[in-house]
Amino acid sequence: TCVNTTTKYLVFEIDGNEERFYCQNLCYIAKLFLDHKTLYYDVDPFLFYVMCEVDACGFHPVGYYSKEKYSDVGYNLACILTFPSHQRKGYGRFLIAFSYELTKKEEKVGSPEKPMSDLGQQAYKPYWTSTIVEFLLTTLHNKDQQQLQQSVANKNIANDHGHVEQSSNNYQSNTNDNTTACETTSTATAALILQQQQQPTTKIASSAVSMSIMDIAKQTSIMAEDIIFSLNQLGILKFINGVYFVNASKTVLEALKRKHPVKEPRVDPTKLHWTPFLTDVKRDKFSLHSKKSNVVEENYDADNVTSIGAIGGI
């Protein structure tokens, strides 16, 4: 059960094998509004997640999605429907985000059942793009904070070193002028290095964040092929010498975030109370524990590539 205490939403998990009649009725309702809906009788291998609005009168279903208990191809969602009377409220994106939160709990990567319908693509594209852009900006912000902290630490070390040298020079000024000159030169060199570290650069190796497609997948649980598709849709993915690169500065990513915002209502992972089915990690090719990063280091000049760097193979 997932509880959003701010707007009072609840999501219930229902096993199709235990509540066969109820789940069949959900499928019949979906068949009224989805032309491609074909499965409505054999609900045993599926789990159903019903989203409800909560008020003083009780629980009011507003939509649902279903997924297979175990998918050989890594699908984390089979069918999704927001009831027509509750559409245009963000509930479809909420259910999509919820499905990926469950996938994170399972420590897997997942994708909706393919081929997707036109309505499915319209629902998933905004979620993928907004989630990936937010992740890239967060990663970039964290690196900026680390560089700032490192710069402050280096500056403090340089100041402390200079203070010790100055005290030592005052104590030995009448007896060792040569040592004083050497120490002054050393202090000036340290300050110059610190200044050079603070200057911007256009080199990928020093100014960019290097990560692989799998690094993004591990944090978002979005399948690699969906990540590549979304980056292409955003127009920031380049393929150079067999290596994927995100060609976007921080300014470009912030503009994309304004264009593709993460809308409300949002899923609060801290309110998620759920235990996944136990599976054999070694045999599950969609488990994150079976994934390995593959970051390809490249170093070349590119004035317009200043924020996100090499993204290696899948």
XYZ file of C-alpha atoms in Angstrom:
314
model
C 0.000 0.000 0.000
C 1.304 3.441 -0.920
C -0.086 6.417 0.982
C 0.254 10.046 -0.088
C -0.745 11.887 3.075
C -0.814 15.300 1.379
C -3.513 14.560 -1.188
C -4.726 11.263 0.307
C -4.109 8.735 -2.443
C -3.882 5.021 -1.876
C -2.681 2.249 -4.195
C -3.761 -1.313 -3.458
C -2.134 -4.457 -4.814
C -4.550 -7.217 -5.847
C -3.497 -10.725 -6.861
C -5.428 -11.926 -9.907
C -5.222 -15.486 -8.659
C -6.870 -14.652 -5.328
C -9.425 -12.048 -6.476
C -10.213 -13.369 -9.921
C -13.720 -11.926 -10.240
C -12.724 -8.416 -9.168
C -9.741 -8.344 -11.525
C -11.820 -9.630 -14.422
C -14.273 -6.791 -13.868
C -11.374 -4.301 -13.980
C -10.376 -5.744 -17.336
C -13.938 -5.498 -18.626
C -14.026 -1.811 -17.641
C -10.709 -1.232 -19.428
C -12.046 -2.973 -22.543
C -14.785 -0.318 -22.759
C -12.191 2.413 -23.344
C -9.152 0.627 -24.816
C -9.574 -0.780 -28.311
C -6.468 -2.946 -28.081
C -7.485 -4.573 -24.778
C -7.718 -8.336 -25.403
C -6.891 -10.063 -22.102
C -9.797 -10.025 -19.680
C -10.375 -13.623 -18.580
C -7.028 -15.214 -17.650
C -5.976 -12.882 -14.834
C -4.180 -15.444 -12.634
C -0.583 -14.556 -13.692
C -1.129 -10.826 -13.128
C -0.994 -8.354 -10.274
C -3.341 -5.358 -10.326
C -2.612 -2.007 -8.702
C -5.709 0.125 -8.108
C -5.304 3.822 -7.300
C -7.954 5.390 -5.055
C -8.822 8.852 -3.887
C -9.558 8.933 -0.159
C -12.067 11.214 1.532
C -14.543 11.056 4.397
C -16.860 8.847 2.342
C -14.241 6.161 1.698
C -12.079 4.951 -1.183
C -12.879 5.912 -4.784
C -10.998 4.067 -7.584
C -9.648 6.441 -10.228
C -7.467 4.104 -12.292
C -5.346 0.992 -12.296
C -2.538 -0.825 -14.009
C -1.590 -4.484 -14.228
C 1.694 -6.318 -14.598
C 2.870 -9.895 -14.866
C 4.132 -11.528 -11.694
C 7.249 -12.505 -13.592
C 8.118 -11.260 -17.063
C 10.713 -12.966 -19.232
C 11.303 -9.719 -21.146
C 11.412 -7.280 -18.212
C 7.963 -5.711 -18.534
C 6.852 -3.869 -15.395
C 3.458 -2.793 -16.769
C 0.999 -4.603 -19.034
C -2.129 -2.424 -19.139
C -2.927 0.984 -17.656
C -6.174 2.924 -17.506
C -7.287 6.127 -15.863
C -11.067 6.233 -15.666
C -12.448 8.901 -18.023
C -14.071 10.892 -15.220
C -10.660 11.314 -13.567
C -8.440 12.011 -16.554
C -6.300 15.156 -16.974
C -5.358 15.035 -13.291
C -1.918 13.449 -13.602
C -3.060 10.055 -12.349
C -1.702 8.215 -15.393
C 1.805 9.578 -14.802
C 1.428 8.802 -11.098
C 0.709 5.146 -11.886
C 3.654 5.011 -14.308
C 5.968 6.502 -11.678
C 4.559 4.054 -9.142
C 5.370 1.105 -11.425
C 8.994 2.245 -11.615
C 9.176 2.679 -7.844
C 8.176 -0.960 -7.493
C 10.845 -1.859 -10.037
C 13.404 0.006 -7.916
C 12.271 -1.998 -4.901
C 12.838 -5.151 -6.927
C 16.298 -3.803 -7.859
C 15.601 -4.275 -11.545
C 15.177 -2.290 -14.731
C 11.795 -2.357 -16.395
C 9.783 -1.226 -19.368
C 6.101 -1.205 -20.388
C 4.773 -3.996 -22.537
C 5.670 -3.500 -26.183
C 4.651 -2.643 -28.798
C 3.018 0.322 -27.102
C -0.175 1.916 -28.297
C -0.330 5.564 -29.342
C -1.895 6.475 -25.996
C 0.839 4.540 -24.192
C 3.578 6.456 -25.989
C 1.887 9.755 -25.172
C 1.860 8.772 -21.504
C 5.402 7.392 -21.257
C 7.374 9.954 -23.267
C 6.771 12.817 -20.778
C 7.661 10.578 -17.835
C 10.889 9.280 -19.367
C 12.114 12.694 -20.539
C 11.300 14.539 -17.315
C 12.810 11.816 -15.114
C 16.055 11.596 -17.109
C 16.509 15.375 -17.331
C 15.933 15.698 -13.589
C 18.476 12.929 -12.929
C 21.140 14.558 -15.158
C 20.636 17.940 -13.496
C 20.787 16.393 -10.023
C 24.007 14.567 -10.916
C 25.506 17.760 -12.296
C 24.466 19.727 -9.211
C 26.023 17.123 -6.918
C 29.305 17.351 -8.832
C 29.256 21.155 -8.587
C 28.756 20.871 -4.828
C 31.647 18.410 -4.538
C 33.927 20.678 -6.561
C 32.920 23.662 -4.424
C 33.611 21.776 -1.202
C 36.946 20.544 -2.562
C 37.861 24.061 -3.631
C 37.029 25.449 -0.185
C 39.029 22.665 1.467
C 42.027 23.351 -0.790
C 41.789 27.054 -0.035
C 41.669 26.419 3.722
C 44.696 24.140 3.466
C 46.545 26.781 1.453
C 45.650 29.498 3.993
C 46.712 27.332 6.931
C 49.976 26.463 5.157
C 50.634 30.126 4.430
C 49.944 31.076 8.067
C 52.391 28.462 9.343
C 55.020 29.603 6.853
C 54.541 33.243 7.862
C 55.007 32.378 11.541
C 58.083 30.368 10.727
C 59.469 33.182 8.598
C 59.005 35.760 11.358
C 60.823 33.502 13.784
C 63.756 32.851 11.436
C 63.833 36.142 9.485
C 67.157 37.314 10.976
C 68.991 34.033 10.457
C 67.728 32.364 7.229
C 66.726 34.731 4.410
C 67.145 32.058 1.717
C 64.628 29.729 3.386
C 62.139 32.593 3.612
C 62.391 33.260 -0.124
C 61.834 29.585 -0.979
C 58.791 29.330 1.277
C 57.281 32.496 -0.252
C 57.704 31.020 -3.734
C 56.017 27.776 -2.605
C 53.016 29.675 -1.221
C 52.605 31.638 -4.454
C 52.710 28.425 -6.480
C 49.973 26.834 -4.345
C 47.742 29.880 -4.804
C 48.279 29.756 -8.578
C 47.281 26.087 -8.724
C 44.138 26.835 -6.719
C 43.236 29.652 -9.080
C 43.713 27.405 -12.109
C 41.443 24.765 -10.565
C 38.648 27.327 -10.257
C 38.878 28.462 -13.874
C 36.327 26.947 -16.314
C 37.531 24.557 -18.992
C 36.141 23.087 -22.173
C 37.794 19.693 -21.771
C 35.394 16.785 -21.350
C 37.755 14.884 -19.078
C 37.910 17.671 -16.464
C 34.617 19.556 -16.734
C 32.087 16.842 -17.555
C 30.339 14.098 -15.654
C 31.172 10.675 -17.095
C 28.572 7.975 -16.750
C 27.218 5.047 -18.706
C 23.703 4.361 -19.909
C 23.583 1.634 -17.279
C 24.415 4.182 -14.542
C 21.282 6.106 -15.505
C 19.282 2.878 -15.662
C 20.404 1.831 -12.184
C 19.197 5.084 -10.646
C 15.923 5.406 -12.564
C 15.142 1.704 -13.294
C 14.316 2.744 -16.876
C 15.497 0.230 -19.460
C 18.539 1.248 -21.530
C 16.696 1.273 -24.863
C 14.063 3.624 -23.410
C 16.797 5.946 -22.102
C 18.432 6.158 -25.530
C 15.038 6.764 -27.146
C 14.261 9.591 -24.691
C 17.659 11.270 -25.112
C 17.140 11.172 -28.880
C 13.720 12.728 -28.443
C 15.294 15.506 -26.372
C 17.842 16.084 -29.156
C 20.891 15.906 -26.876
C 22.269 12.447 -27.697
C 25.186 12.200 -30.147
C 26.914 9.064 -31.440
C 30.635 9.694 -32.033
C 33.193 6.965 -32.799
C 30.955 4.251 -31.412
C 30.319 6.152 -28.142
C 27.156 7.906 -26.977
C 27.566 11.492 -25.763
C 25.063 13.851 -24.181
C 25.656 17.177 -25.873
C 24.070 19.551 -23.373
C 25.258 22.261 -21.048
C 23.666 22.961 -17.698
C 21.743 25.853 -19.267
C 20.293 23.522 -21.911
C 19.277 20.958 -19.289
C 17.563 23.639 -17.192
C 15.642 24.775 -20.276
C 14.617 21.164 -20.947
C 13.485 20.798 -17.340
C 11.189 23.798 -17.743
C 9.827 22.259 -20.946
C 9.481 18.755 -19.457
C 8.695 19.269 -15.755
C 7.949 16.528 -13.240
C 4.284 17.192 -12.524
C 2.135 16.531 -9.494
C 0.982 14.306 -7.937
C 4.302 12.608 -7.247
C 5.011 9.259 -5.642
C 6.644 9.434 -2.224
C 8.963 6.385 -1.970
C 9.149 6.728 1.812
C 5.432 5.888 2.062
C 5.763 2.728 -0.004
C 5.145 -0.445 1.991
C 5.701 -3.378 -0.325
C 7.711 -6.579 -0.548
C 8.639 -7.904 -4.011
C 8.373 -11.479 -5.132
C 11.551 -13.440 -4.487
C 13.407 -14.329 -7.694
C 16.763 -15.862 -8.525
C 19.042 -12.842 -9.078
C 21.650 -14.881 -10.939
C 19.088 -16.037 -13.493
C 17.226 -12.735 -13.739
C 18.920 -10.762 -16.523
C 16.943 -7.640 -15.620
C 18.294 -7.484 -12.064
C 20.536 -4.494 -11.370
C 23.031 -6.829 -9.711
C 23.668 -8.423 -13.092
C 24.359 -5.076 -14.786
C 27.816 -3.589 -15.205
C 28.757 -0.039 -16.085
C 30.808 0.620 -19.186
C 32.116 4.176 -19.167
C 34.306 5.043 -22.140
C 36.790 7.790 -21.417
C 37.291 10.323 -24.204
C 39.174 13.616 -24.266
C 38.568 16.102 -27.029
C 37.789 19.788 -27.378
C 34.141 20.764 -27.664
C 33.124 24.281 -26.723
C 29.435 23.432 -26.517
C 29.872 20.274 -24.443
C 30.506 21.506 -20.939
C 28.271 19.611 -18.559
C 27.616 15.967 -19.306
C 30.367 13.862 -20.775
C 30.919 10.433 -22.210
C 28.110 7.960 -21.920
C 29.438 4.528 -22.674
C 27.971 1.440 -24.211
C 24.819 -0.224 -23.173
